[in-house]
Amino acid sequence: MKKRPSGLFFPEANKVQHETVSASHLCIGLQCGGSDGFASITANPALEAAIDLLSQHGGTGLLSETPEIYGVEHTLTRRAVSQAVGEKLIKRIRWWKNEYSVGRAVQINGQVSSGNQIGGLAKIFEKSLGSSIKCVTGPSPGFDPVSATGQIAGGANLIAFTTGRGSMFSSKPAPCIKLTTNTPMYERLTEDMDINFGESLDDTVSVQEMWQRLFDLFLRTVV
């Protein structure tokens, strides 16, 4: 393919102007990493509520990391638009377990990682429930950098990342919002985190106020 000097594109790029658009232009990739036992009761439910509100405004949420819903896939298939769509998800889960992971250093066997165990997750179902709570789908691996890259390539212009034990992951060109599940971890990593959902766990802020705060952050971040 013939290369073109990047400077040729500058005049066209300079014509682009900022303008106010509706929230329907927002497409958010949903991620989690370093999960703990609080993920399913603080950050992930609040993220789900914020995405529900976004969808009411015509926006989109992308949940990938398909292997991470192993064991609770039925909670999504019963919400599928048709039986065929639900069966497609089941087939994809079986592919990950019975074909892709065989012979590789990948475990889809009901066990959680050592990091998740330290965070208080005893079984894969607890991890999967937290992952599925964020809800909406597009298949990809469970490894955060690969999954988020796929989401951005697929149209995500913002990444929302929940974590309970901490994660230094970030992304470009789409910005990454970091959401913590508990206060102690937020206090250790205040420069890397954006919202502390541990406040709802501490009863200092209501869950409704937390997800409304998150939705407002979505809009401020992409301005």
mmCIF file with all atom_site columns, N, CA and C in Angstrom, residues 34-106:
data_model
loop_
_atom_site.group_PDB
_atom_site.id
_atom_site.type_symbol
_atom_site.label_atom_id
_atom_site.label_alt_id
_atom_site.label_comp_id
_atom_site.label_asym_id
_atom_site.label_entity_id
_atom_site.label_seq_id
_atom_site.pdbx_PDB_ins_code
_atom_site.Cartn_x
_atom_site.Cartn_y
_atom_site.Cartn_z
_atom_site.occupancy
_atom_site.B_iso_or_equiv
_atom_site.pdbx_formal_charge
_atom_site.auth_seq_id
_atom_site.auth_comp_id
_atom_site.auth_asym_id
_atom_site.auth_atom_id
_atom_site.pdbx_PDB_model_num
ATOM 1   N N  . GLY A 1 34  ? -8.932  -7.319  38.711 1.00 0.00 ? 34  GLY A N  1
ATOM 2   C CA . GLY A 1 34  ? -8.587  -7.276  40.122 1.00 0.00 ? 34  GLY A CA 1
ATOM 3   C C  . GLY A 1 34  ? -9.844  -7.237  40.970 1.00 0.00 ? 34  GLY A C  1
ATOM 4   N N  . SER A 1 35  ? -10.809 -8.094  40.630 1.00 0.00 ? 35  SER A N  1
ATOM 5   C CA . SER A 1 35  ? -12.112 -8.067  41.314 1.00 0.00 ? 35  SER A CA 1
ATOM 6   C C  . SER A 1 35  ? -12.013 -8.587  42.742 1.00 0.00 ? 35  SER A C  1
ATOM 7   N N  . ASP A 1 36  ? -12.935 -8.133  43.576 1.00 0.00 ? 36  ASP A N  1
ATOM 8   C CA . ASP A 1 36  ? -13.006 -8.601  44.957 1.00 0.00 ? 36  ASP A CA 1
ATOM 9   C C  . ASP A 1 36  ? -14.447 -8.943  45.304 1.00 0.00 ? 36  ASP A C  1
ATOM 10  N N  . GLY A 1 37  ? -14.692 -9.268  46.572 1.00 0.00 ? 37  GLY A N  1
ATOM 11  C CA . GLY A 1 37  ? -16.014 -9.679  47.004 1.00 0.00 ? 37  GLY A CA 1
ATOM 12  C C  . GLY A 1 37  ? -17.053 -8.580  47.003 1.00 0.00 ? 37  GLY A C  1
ATOM 13  N N  . PHE A 1 38  ? -16.625 -7.320  46.851 1.00 0.00 ? 38  PHE A N  1
ATOM 14  C CA . PHE A 1 38  ? -17.573 -6.206  46.855 1.00 0.00 ? 38  PHE A CA 1
ATOM 15  C C  . PHE A 1 38  ? -18.039 -5.812  45.455 1.00 0.00 ? 38  PHE A C  1
ATOM 16  N N  . ALA A 1 39  ? -17.417 -6.372  44.425 1.00 0.00 ? 39  ALA A N  1
ATOM 17  C CA . ALA A 1 39  ? -17.717 -5.964  43.052 1.00 0.00 ? 39  ALA A CA 1
ATOM 18  C C  . ALA A 1 39  ? -19.194 -6.112  42.710 1.00 0.00 ? 39  ALA A C  1
ATOM 19  N N  . SER A 1 40  ? -19.809 -7.201  43.191 1.00 0.00 ? 40  SER A N  1
ATOM 20  C CA . SER A 1 40  ? -21.204 -7.481  42.833 1.00 0.00 ? 40  SER A CA 1
ATOM 21  C C  . SER A 1 40  ? -22.213 -6.657  43.617 1.00 0.00 ? 40  SER A C  1
ATOM 22  N N  . ILE A 1 41  ? -21.746 -5.930  44.638 1.00 0.00 ? 41  ILE A N  1
ATOM 23  C CA . ILE A 1 41  ? -22.704 -5.183  45.460 1.00 0.00 ? 41  ILE A CA 1
ATOM 24  C C  . ILE A 1 41  ? -22.459 -3.675  45.461 1.00 0.00 ? 41  ILE A C  1
ATOM 25  N N  . THR A 1 42  ? -21.371 -3.226  44.843 1.00 0.00 ? 42  THR A N  1
ATOM 26  C CA . THR A 1 42  ? -21.124 -1.780  44.793 1.00 0.00 ? 42  THR A CA 1
ATOM 27  C C  . THR A 1 42  ? -20.925 -1.290  43.359 1.00 0.00 ? 42  THR A C  1
ATOM 28  N N  . ALA A 1 43  ? -19.719 -1.434  42.824 1.00 0.00 ? 43  ALA A N  1
ATOM 29  C CA . ALA A 1 43  ? -19.379 -0.817  41.536 1.00 0.00 ? 43  ALA A CA 1
ATOM 30  C C  . ALA A 1 43  ? -20.141 -1.394  40.349 1.00 0.00 ? 43  ALA A C  1
ATOM 31  N N  . ASN A 1 44  ? -20.214 -2.724  40.243 1.00 0.00 ? 44  ASN A N  1
ATOM 32  C CA . ASN A 1 44  ? -20.853 -3.306  39.059 1.00 0.00 ? 44  ASN A CA 1
ATOM 33  C C  . ASN A 1 44  ? -22.352 -3.022  38.971 1.00 0.00 ? 44  ASN A C  1
ATOM 34  N N  . PRO A 1 45  ? -23.125 -3.133  40.067 1.00 0.00 ? 45  PRO A N  1
ATOM 35  C CA . PRO A 1 45  ? -24.545 -2.765  39.974 1.00 0.00 ? 45  PRO A CA 1
ATOM 36  C C  . PRO A 1 45  ? -24.742 -1.289  39.626 1.00 0.00 ? 45  PRO A C  1
ATOM 37  N N  . ALA A 1 46  ? -23.882 -0.422  40.173 1.00 0.00 ? 46  ALA A N  1
ATOM 38  C CA . ALA A 1 46  ? -23.992 1.007   39.856 1.00 0.00 ? 46  ALA A CA 1
ATOM 39  C C  . ALA A 1 46  ? -23.663 1.257   38.391 1.00 0.00 ? 46  ALA A C  1
ATOM 40  N N  . LEU A 1 47  ? -22.668 0.539   37.883 1.00 0.00 ? 47  LEU A N  1
ATOM 41  C CA . LEU A 1 47  ? -22.315 0.673   36.469 1.00 0.00 ? 47  LEU A CA 1
ATOM 42  C C  . LEU A 1 47  ? -23.468 0.199   35.586 1.00 0.00 ? 47  LEU A C  1
ATOM 43  N N  . GLU A 1 48  ? -24.104 -0.895  35.985 1.00 0.00 ? 48  GLU A N  1
ATOM 44  C CA . GLU A 1 48  ? -25.262 -1.388  35.228 1.00 0.00 ? 48  GLU A CA 1
ATOM 45  C C  . GLU A 1 48  ? -26.365 -0.336  35.178 1.00 0.00 ? 48  GLU A C  1
ATOM 46  N N  . ALA A 1 49  ? -26.658 0.288   36.322 1.00 0.00 ? 49  ALA A N  1
ATOM 47  C CA . ALA A 1 49  ? -27.717 1.299   36.382 1.00 0.00 ? 49  ALA A CA 1
ATOM 48  C C  . ALA A 1 49  ? -27.375 2.503   35.511 1.00 0.00 ? 49  ALA A C  1
ATOM 49  N N  . ALA A 1 50  ? -26.101 2.910   35.523 1.00 0.00 ? 50  ALA A N  1
ATOM 50  C CA . ALA A 1 50  ? -25.681 4.050   34.700 1.00 0.00 ? 50  ALA A CA 1
ATOM 51  C C  . ALA A 1 50  ? -25.795 3.719   33.212 1.00 0.00 ? 50  ALA A C  1
ATOM 52  N N  . ILE A 1 51  ? -25.473 2.478   32.842 1.00 0.00 ? 51  ILE A N  1
ATOM 53  C CA . ILE A 1 51  ? -25.588 2.062   31.444 1.00 0.00 ? 51  ILE A CA 1
ATOM 54  C C  . ILE A 1 51  ? -27.051 1.952   31.035 1.00 0.00 ? 51  ILE A C  1
ATOM 55  N N  . ASP A 1 52  ? -27.910 1.502   31.946 1.00 0.00 ? 52  ASP A N  1
ATOM 56  C CA . ASP A 1 52  ? -29.350 1.472   31.659 1.00 0.00 ? 52  ASP A CA 1
ATOM 57  C C  . ASP A 1 52  ? -29.852 2.879   31.345 1.00 0.00 ? 52  ASP A C  1
ATOM 58  N N  . LEU A 1 53  ? -29.400 3.855   32.142 1.00 0.00 ? 53  LEU A N  1
ATOM 59  C CA . LEU A 1 53  ? -29.797 5.238   31.902 1.00 0.00 ? 53  LEU A CA 1
ATOM 60  C C  . LEU A 1 53  ? -29.242 5.726   30.563 1.00 0.00 ? 53  LEU A C  1
ATOM 61  N N  . LEU A 1 54  ? -28.005 5.353   30.270 1.00 0.00 ? 54  LEU A N  1
ATOM 62  C CA . LEU A 1 54  ? -27.408 5.732   28.990 1.00 0.00 ? 54  LEU A CA 1
ATOM 63  C C  . LEU A 1 54  ? -28.208 5.157   27.827 1.00 0.00 ? 54  LEU A C  1
ATOM 64  N N  . SER A 1 55  ? -28.636 3.905   27.950 1.00 0.00 ? 55  SER A N  1
ATOM 65  C CA . SER A 1 55  ? -29.395 3.271   26.867 1.00 0.00 ? 55  SER A CA 1
ATOM 66  C C  . SER A 1 55  ? -30.732 3.961   26.645 1.00 0.00 ? 55  SER A C  1
ATOM 67  N N  . GLN A 1 56  ? -31.305 4.514   27.715 1.00 0.00 ? 56  GLN A N  1
ATOM 68  C CA . GLN A 1 56  ? -32.560 5.256   27.572 1.00 0.00 ? 56  GLN A CA 1
ATOM 69  C C  . GLN A 1 56  ? -32.360 6.525   26.746 1.00 0.00 ? 56  GLN A C  1
ATOM 70  N N  . HIS A 1 57  ? -31.116 7.003   26.719 1.00 0.00 ? 57  HIS A N  1
ATOM 71  C CA . HIS A 1 57  ? -30.778 8.183   25.913 1.00 0.00 ? 57  HIS A CA 1
ATOM 72  C C  . HIS A 1 57  ? -30.227 7.789   24.544 1.00 0.00 ? 57  HIS A C  1
ATOM 73  N N  . GLY A 1 58  ? -30.287 6.501   24.217 1.00 0.00 ? 58  GLY A N  1
ATOM 74  C CA . GLY A 1 58  ? -29.830 6.040   22.914 1.00 0.00 ? 58  GLY A CA 1
ATOM 75  C C  . GLY A 1 58  ? -28.381 5.620   22.846 1.00 0.00 ? 58  GLY A C  1
ATOM 76  N N  . GLY A 1 59  ? -27.678 5.641   23.987 1.00 0.00 ? 59  GLY A N  1
ATOM 77  C CA . GLY A 1 59  ? -26.274 5.238   24.014 1.00 0.00 ? 59  GLY A CA 1
ATOM 78  C C  . GLY A 1 59  ? -26.121 3.726   24.062 1.00 0.00 ? 59  GLY A C  1
ATOM 79  N N  . THR A 1 60  ? -24.868 3.276   24.079 1.00 0.00 ? 60  THR A N  1
ATOM 80  C CA . THR A 1 60  ? -24.575 1.845   23.987 1.00 0.00 ? 60  THR A CA 1
ATOM 81  C C  . THR A 1 60  ? -23.552 1.426   25.030 1.00 0.00 ? 60  THR A C  1
ATOM 82  N N  . GLY A 1 61  ? -23.735 0.231   25.585 1.00 0.00 ? 61  GLY A N  1
ATOM 83  C CA . GLY A 1 61  ? -22.750 -0.380  26.468 1.00 0.00 ? 61  GLY A CA 1
ATOM 84  C C  . GLY A 1 61  ? -22.268 -1.681  25.857 1.00 0.00 ? 61  GLY A C  1
ATOM 85  N N  . LEU A 1 62  ? -20.969 -1.948  25.933 1.00 0.00 ? 62  LEU A N  1
ATOM 86  C CA . LEU A 1 62  ? -20.391 -3.173  25.381 1.00 0.00 ? 62  LEU A CA 1
ATOM 87  C C  . LEU A 1 62  ? -19.799 -4.012  26.503 1.00 0.00 ? 62  LEU A C  1
ATOM 88  N N  . LEU A 1 63  ? -20.313 -5.220  26.684 1.00 0.00 ? 63  LEU A N  1
ATOM 89  C CA . LEU A 1 63  ? -19.738 -6.166  27.647 1.00 0.00 ? 63  LEU A CA 1
ATOM 90  C C  . LEU A 1 63  ? -19.081 -7.285  26.854 1.00 0.00 ? 63  LEU A C  1
ATOM 91  N N  . SER A 1 64  ? -17.769 -7.380  26.944 1.00 0.00 ? 64  SER A N  1
ATOM 92  C CA . SER A 1 64  ? -17.073 -8.460  26.247 1.00 0.00 ? 64  SER A CA 1
ATOM 93  C C  . SER A 1 64  ? -16.562 -9.450  27.294 1.00 0.00 ? 64  SER A C  1
ATOM 94  N N  . GLU A 1 65  ? -15.293 -9.855  27.247 1.00 0.00 ? 65  GLU A N  1
ATOM 95  C CA . GLU A 1 65  ? -14.754 -10.813 28.220 1.00 0.00 ? 65  GLU A CA 1
ATOM 96  C C  . GLU A 1 65  ? -15.703 -12.004 28.368 1.00 0.00 ? 65  GLU A C  1
ATOM 97  N N  . THR A 1 66  ? -16.084 -12.615 27.256 1.00 0.00 ? 66  THR A N  1
ATOM 98  C CA . THR A 1 66  ? -17.086 -13.681 27.253 1.00 0.00 ? 66  THR A CA 1
ATOM 99  C C  . THR A 1 66  ? -16.813 -14.804 28.249 1.00 0.00 ? 66  THR A C  1
ATOM 100 N N  . PRO A 1 67  ? -15.565 -15.299 28.401 1.00 0.00 ? 67  PRO A N  1
ATOM 101 C CA . PRO A 1 67  ? -15.338 -16.401 29.340 1.00 0.00 ? 67  PRO A CA 1
ATOM 102 C C  . PRO A 1 67  ? -15.681 -16.056 30.783 1.00 0.00 ? 67  PRO A C  1
ATOM 103 N N  . GLU A 1 68  ? -15.731 -14.764 31.114 1.00 0.00 ? 68  GLU A N  1
ATOM 104 C CA . GLU A 1 68  ? -15.960 -14.373 32.501 1.00 0.00 ? 68  GLU A CA 1
ATOM 105 C C  . GLU A 1 68  ? -17.416 -14.482 32.937 1.00 0.00 ? 68  GLU A C  1
ATOM 106 N N  . ILE A 1 69  ? -18.304 -14.889 32.026 1.00 0.00 ? 69  ILE A N  1
ATOM 107 C CA . ILE A 1 69  ? -19.685 -15.142 32.449 1.00 0.00 ? 69  ILE A CA 1
ATOM 108 C C  . ILE A 1 69  ? -19.933 -16.640 32.568 1.00 0.00 ? 69  ILE A C  1
ATOM 109 N N  . TYR A 1 70  ? -18.851 -17.436 32.527 1.00 0.00 ? 70  TYR A N  1
ATOM 110 C CA . TYR A 1 70  ? -18.968 -18.889 32.640 1.00 0.00 ? 70  TYR A CA 1
ATOM 111 C C  . TYR A 1 70  ? -19.685 -19.270 33.936 1.00 0.00 ? 70  TYR A C  1
ATOM 112 N N  . GLY A 1 71  ? -20.724 -20.075 33.815 1.00 0.00 ? 71  GLY A N  1
ATOM 113 C CA . GLY A 1 71  ? -21.479 -20.536 34.976 1.00 0.00 ? 71  GLY A CA 1
ATOM 114 C C  . GLY A 1 71  ? -22.744 -19.748 35.236 1.00 0.00 ? 71  GLY A C  1
ATOM 115 N N  . VAL A 1 72  ? -22.832 -18.533 34.696 1.00 0.00 ? 72  VAL A N  1
ATOM 116 C CA . VAL A 1 72  ? -24.049 -17.727 34.895 1.00 0.00 ? 72  VAL A CA 1
ATOM 117 C C  . VAL A 1 72  ? -24.591 -17.230 33.556 1.00 0.00 ? 72  VAL A C  1
ATOM 118 N N  . GLU A 1 73  ? -24.195 -17.905 32.474 1.00 0.00 ? 73  GLU A N  1
ATOM 119 C CA . GLU A 1 73  ? -24.630 -17.461 31.150 1.00 0.00 ? 73  GLU A CA 1
ATOM 120 C C  . GLU A 1 73  ? -26.148 -17.477 30.991 1.00 0.00 ? 73  GLU A C  1
ATOM 121 N N  . HIS A 1 74  ? -26.826 -18.329 31.791 1.00 0.00 ? 74  HIS A N  1
ATOM 122 C CA . HIS A 1 74  ? -28.298 -18.390 31.702 1.00 0.00 ? 74  HIS A CA 1
ATOM 123 C C  . HIS A 1 74  ? -28.945 -17.073 32.115 1.00 0.00 ? 74  HIS A C  1
ATOM 124 N N  . THR A 1 75  ? -28.247 -16.275 32.936 1.00 0.00 ? 75  THR A N  1
ATOM 125 C CA . THR A 1 75  ? -28.821 -14.986 33.339 1.00 0.00 ? 75  THR A CA 1
ATOM 126 C C  . THR A 1 75  ? -28.880 -14.016 32.166 1.00 0.00 ? 75  THR A C  1
ATOM 127 N N  . LEU A 1 76  ? -28.078 -14.281 31.139 1.00 0.00 ? 76  LEU A N  1
ATOM 128 C CA . LEU A 1 76  ? -28.090 -13.442 29.944 1.00 0.00 ? 76  LEU A CA 1
ATOM 129 C C  . LEU A 1 76  ? -28.955 -14.038 28.840 1.00 0.00 ? 76  LEU A C  1
ATOM 130 N N  . THR A 1 77  ? -28.921 -15.371 28.688 1.00 0.00 ? 77  THR A N  1
ATOM 131 C CA . THR A 1 77  ? -29.692 -15.986 27.599 1.00 0.00 ? 77  THR A CA 1
ATOM 132 C C  . THR A 1 77  ? -31.188 -15.756 27.764 1.00 0.00 ? 77  THR A C  1
ATOM 133 N N  . ARG A 1 78  ? -31.659 -15.704 29.002 1.00 0.00 ? 78  ARG A N  1
ATOM 134 C CA . ARG A 1 78  ? -33.092 -15.487 29.200 1.00 0.00 ? 78  ARG A CA 1
ATOM 135 C C  . ARG A 1 78  ? -33.502 -14.051 28.883 1.00 0.00 ? 78  ARG A C  1
ATOM 136 N N  . ARG A 1 79  ? -32.510 -13.183 28.697 1.00 0.00 ? 79  ARG A N  1
ATOM 137 C CA . ARG A 1 79  ? -32.793 -11.796 28.319 1.00 0.00 ? 79  ARG A CA 1
ATOM 138 C C  . ARG A 1 79  ? -32.542 -11.555 26.834 1.00 0.00 ? 79  ARG A C  1
ATOM 139 N N  . ALA A 1 80  ? -32.139 -12.603 26.123 1.00 0.00 ? 80  ALA A N  1
ATOM 140 C CA . ALA A 1 80  ? -31.822 -12.457 24.703 1.00 0.00 ? 80  ALA A CA 1
ATOM 141 C C  . ALA A 1 80  ? -33.062 -12.084 23.906 1.00 0.00 ? 80  ALA A C  1
ATOM 142 N N  . VAL A 1 81  ? -32.851 -11.394 22.792 1.00 0.00 ? 81  VAL A N  1
ATOM 143 C CA . VAL A 1 81  ? -33.961 -10.945 21.956 1.00 0.00 ? 81  VAL A CA 1
ATOM 144 C C  . VAL A 1 81  ? -34.670 -12.127 21.304 1.00 0.00 ? 81  VAL A C  1
ATOM 145 N N  . SER A 1 82  ? -33.971 -13.257 21.161 1.00 0.00 ? 82  SER A N  1
ATOM 146 C CA . SER A 1 82  ? -34.582 -14.453 20.582 1.00 0.00 ? 82  SER A CA 1
ATOM 147 C C  . SER A 1 82  ? -33.853 -15.684 21.101 1.00 0.00 ? 82  SER A C  1
ATOM 148 N N  . GLN A 1 83  ? -34.468 -16.851 20.931 1.00 0.00 ? 83  GLN A N  1
ATOM 149 C CA . GLN A 1 83  ? -33.836 -18.095 21.361 1.00 0.00 ? 83  GLN A CA 1
ATOM 150 C C  . GLN A 1 83  ? -32.542 -18.340 20.591 1.00 0.00 ? 83  GLN A C  1
ATOM 151 N N  . ALA A 1 84  ? -32.535 -17.986 19.316 1.00 0.00 ? 84  ALA A N  1
ATOM 152 C CA . ALA A 1 84  ? -31.345 -18.187 18.485 1.00 0.00 ? 84  ALA A CA 1
ATOM 153 C C  . ALA A 1 84  ? -30.155 -17.393 19.013 1.00 0.00 ? 84  ALA A C  1
ATOM 154 N N  . VAL A 1 85  ? -30.412 -16.170 19.454 1.00 0.00 ? 85  VAL A N  1
ATOM 155 C CA . VAL A 1 85  ? -29.339 -15.337 20.001 1.00 0.00 ? 85  VAL A CA 1
ATOM 156 C C  . VAL A 1 85  ? -28.814 -15.942 21.300 1.00 0.00 ? 85  VAL A C  1
ATOM 157 N N  . GLY A 1 86  ? -29.723 -16.421 22.154 1.00 0.00 ? 86  GLY A N  1
ATOM 158 C CA . GLY A 1 86  ? -29.318 -17.059 23.400 1.00 0.00 ? 86  GLY A CA 1
ATOM 159 C C  . GLY A 1 86  ? -28.471 -18.296 23.158 1.00 0.00 ? 86  GLY A C  1
ATOM 160 N N  . GLU A 1 87  ? -28.863 -19.102 22.188 1.00 0.00 ? 87  GLU A N  1
ATOM 161 C CA . GLU A 1 87  ? -28.114 -20.314 21.860 1.00 0.00 ? 87  GLU A CA 1
ATOM 162 C C  . GLU A 1 87  ? -26.737 -19.979 21.296 1.00 0.00 ? 87  GLU A C  1
ATOM 163 N N  . LYS A 1 88  ? -26.637 -18.872 20.598 1.00 0.00 ? 88  LYS A N  1
ATOM 164 C CA . LYS A 1 88  ? -25.346 -18.440 20.050 1.00 0.00 ? 88  LYS A CA 1
ATOM 165 C C  . LYS A 1 88  ? -24.364 -18.138 21.178 1.00 0.00 ? 88  LYS A C  1
ATOM 166 N N  . LEU A 1 89  ? -24.856 -17.528 22.259 1.00 0.00 ? 89  LEU A N  1
ATOM 167 C CA . LEU A 1 89  ? -23.999 -17.238 23.406 1.00 0.00 ? 89  LEU A CA 1
ATOM 168 C C  . LEU A 1 89  ? -23.534 -18.534 24.067 1.00 0.00 ? 89  LEU A C  1
ATOM 169 N N  . ILE A 1 90  ? -24.448 -19.493 24.235 1.00 0.00 ? 90  ILE A N  1
ATOM 170 C CA . ILE A 1 90  ? -24.094 -20.775 24.837 1.00 0.00 ? 90  ILE A CA 1
ATOM 171 C C  . ILE A 1 90  ? -23.010 -21.473 24.012 1.00 0.00 ? 90  ILE A C  1
ATOM 172 N N  . LYS A 1 91  ? -23.159 -21.459 22.704 1.00 0.00 ? 91  LYS A N  1
ATOM 173 C CA . LYS A 1 91  ? -22.168 -22.083 21.822 1.00 0.00 ? 91  LYS A CA 1
ATOM 174 C C  . LYS A 1 91  ? -20.809 -21.416 21.959 1.00 0.00 ? 91  LYS A C  1
ATOM 175 N N  . ARG A 1 92  ? -20.804 -20.098 22.134 1.00 0.00 ? 92  ARG A N  1
ATOM 176 C CA . ARG A 1 92  ? -19.544 -19.381 22.282 1.00 0.00 ? 92  ARG A CA 1
ATOM 177 C C  . ARG A 1 92  ? -18.858 -19.753 23.595 1.00 0.00 ? 92  ARG A C  1
ATOM 178 N N  . ILE A 1 93  ? -19.623 -19.873 24.671 1.00 0.00 ? 93  ILE A N  1
ATOM 179 C CA . ILE A 1 93  ? -19.054 -20.282 25.957 1.00 0.00 ? 93  ILE A CA 1
ATOM 180 C C  . ILE A 1 93  ? -18.452 -21.680 25.837 1.00 0.00 ? 93  ILE A C  1
ATOM 181 N N  . ARG A 1 94  ? -19.178 -22.591 25.191 1.00 0.00 ? 94  ARG A N  1
ATOM 182 C CA . ARG A 1 94  ? -18.670 -23.961 25.009 1.00 0.00 ? 94  ARG A CA 1
ATOM 183 C C  . ARG A 1 94  ? -17.394 -23.971 24.174 1.00 0.00 ? 94  ARG A C  1
ATOM 184 N N  . TRP A 1 95  ? -17.316 -23.073 23.189 1.00 0.00 ? 95  TRP A N  1
ATOM 185 C CA . TRP A 1 95  ? -16.106 -22.998 22.367 1.00 0.00 ? 95  TRP A CA 1
ATOM 186 C C  . TRP A 1 95  ? -14.906 -22.601 23.211 1.00 0.00 ? 95  TRP A C  1
ATOM 187 N N  . TRP A 1 96  ? -15.083 -21.607 24.061 1.00 0.00 ? 96  TRP A N  1
ATOM 188 C CA . TRP A 1 96  ? -13.995 -21.179 24.940 1.00 0.00 ? 96  TRP A CA 1
ATOM 189 C C  . TRP A 1 96  ? -13.532 -22.330 25.833 1.00 0.00 ? 96  TRP A C  1
ATOM 190 N N  . LYS A 1 97  ? -14.500 -23.064 26.395 1.00 0.00 ? 97  LYS A N  1
ATOM 191 C CA . LYS A 1 97  ? -14.170 -24.114 27.366 1.00 0.00 ? 97  LYS A CA 1
ATOM 192 C C  . LYS A 1 97  ? -13.629 -25.378 26.696 1.00 0.00 ? 97  LYS A C  1
ATOM 193 N N  . ASN A 1 98  ? -14.284 -25.839 25.637 1.00 0.00 ? 98  ASN A N  1
ATOM 194 C CA . ASN A 1 98  ? -13.983 -27.151 25.067 1.00 0.00 ? 98  ASN A CA 1
ATOM 195 C C  . ASN A 1 98  ? -12.988 -27.126 23.914 1.00 0.00 ? 98  ASN A C  1
ATOM 196 N N  . GLU A 1 99  ? -12.789 -25.957 23.306 1.00 0.00 ? 99  GLU A N  1
ATOM 197 C CA . GLU A 1 99  ? -11.880 -25.891 22.168 1.00 0.00 ? 99  GLU A CA 1
ATOM 198 C C  . GLU A 1 99  ? -10.685 -24.967 22.424 1.00 0.00 ? 99  GLU A C  1
ATOM 199 N N  . TYR A 1 100 ? -10.953 -23.706 22.699 1.00 0.00 ? 100 TYR A N  1
ATOM 200 C CA . TYR A 1 100 ? -9.845  -22.758 22.816 1.00 0.00 ? 100 TYR A CA 1
ATOM 201 C C  . TYR A 1 100 ? -8.924  -23.066 23.990 1.00 0.00 ? 100 TYR A C  1
ATOM 202 N N  . SER A 1 101 ? -9.485  -23.330 25.170 1.00 0.00 ? 101 SER A N  1
ATOM 203 C CA . SER A 1 101 ? -8.664  -23.467 26.375 1.00 0.00 ? 101 SER A CA 1
ATOM 204 C C  . SER A 1 101 ? -7.909  -24.790 26.450 1.00 0.00 ? 101 SER A C  1
ATOM 205 N N  . VAL A 1 102 ? -8.310  -25.784 25.667 1.00 0.00 ? 102 VAL A N  1
ATOM 206 C CA . VAL A 1 102 ? -7.665  -27.100 25.711 1.00 0.00 ? 102 VAL A CA 1
ATOM 207 C C  . VAL A 1 102 ? -6.213  -27.000 25.227 1.00 0.00 ? 102 VAL A C  1
ATOM 208 N N  . GLY A 1 103 ? -5.278  -27.431 26.088 1.00 0.00 ? 103 GLY A N  1
ATOM 209 C CA . GLY A 1 103 ? -3.865  -27.411 25.725 1.00 0.00 ? 103 GLY A CA 1
ATOM 210 C C  . GLY A 1 103 ? -3.191  -26.069 25.898 1.00 0.00 ? 103 GLY A C  1
ATOM 211 N N  . ARG A 1 104 ? -3.922  -25.069 26.392 1.00 0.00 ? 104 ARG A N  1
ATOM 212 C CA . ARG A 1 104 ? -3.344  -23.746 26.618 1.00 0.00 ? 104 ARG A CA 1
ATOM 213 C C  . ARG A 1 104 ? -3.300  -23.444 28.116 1.00 0.00 ? 104 ARG A C  1
ATOM 214 N N  . ALA A 1 105 ? -2.516  -22.450 28.464 1.00 0.00 ? 105 ALA A N  1
ATOM 215 C CA . ALA A 1 105 ? -2.416  -22.045 29.866 1.00 0.00 ? 105 ALA A CA 1
ATOM 216 C C  . ALA A 1 105 ? -3.598  -21.158 30.221 1.00 0.00 ? 105 ALA A C  1
ATOM 217 N N  . VAL A 1 106 ? -4.782  -21.676 29.990 1.00 0.00 ? 106 VAL A N  1
ATOM 218 C CA . VAL A 1 106 ? -6.026  -20.952 30.244 1.00 0.00 ? 106 VAL A CA 1
ATOM 219 C C  . VAL A 1 106 ? -6.932  -21.861 31.054 1.00 0.00 ? 106 VAL A C  1
#
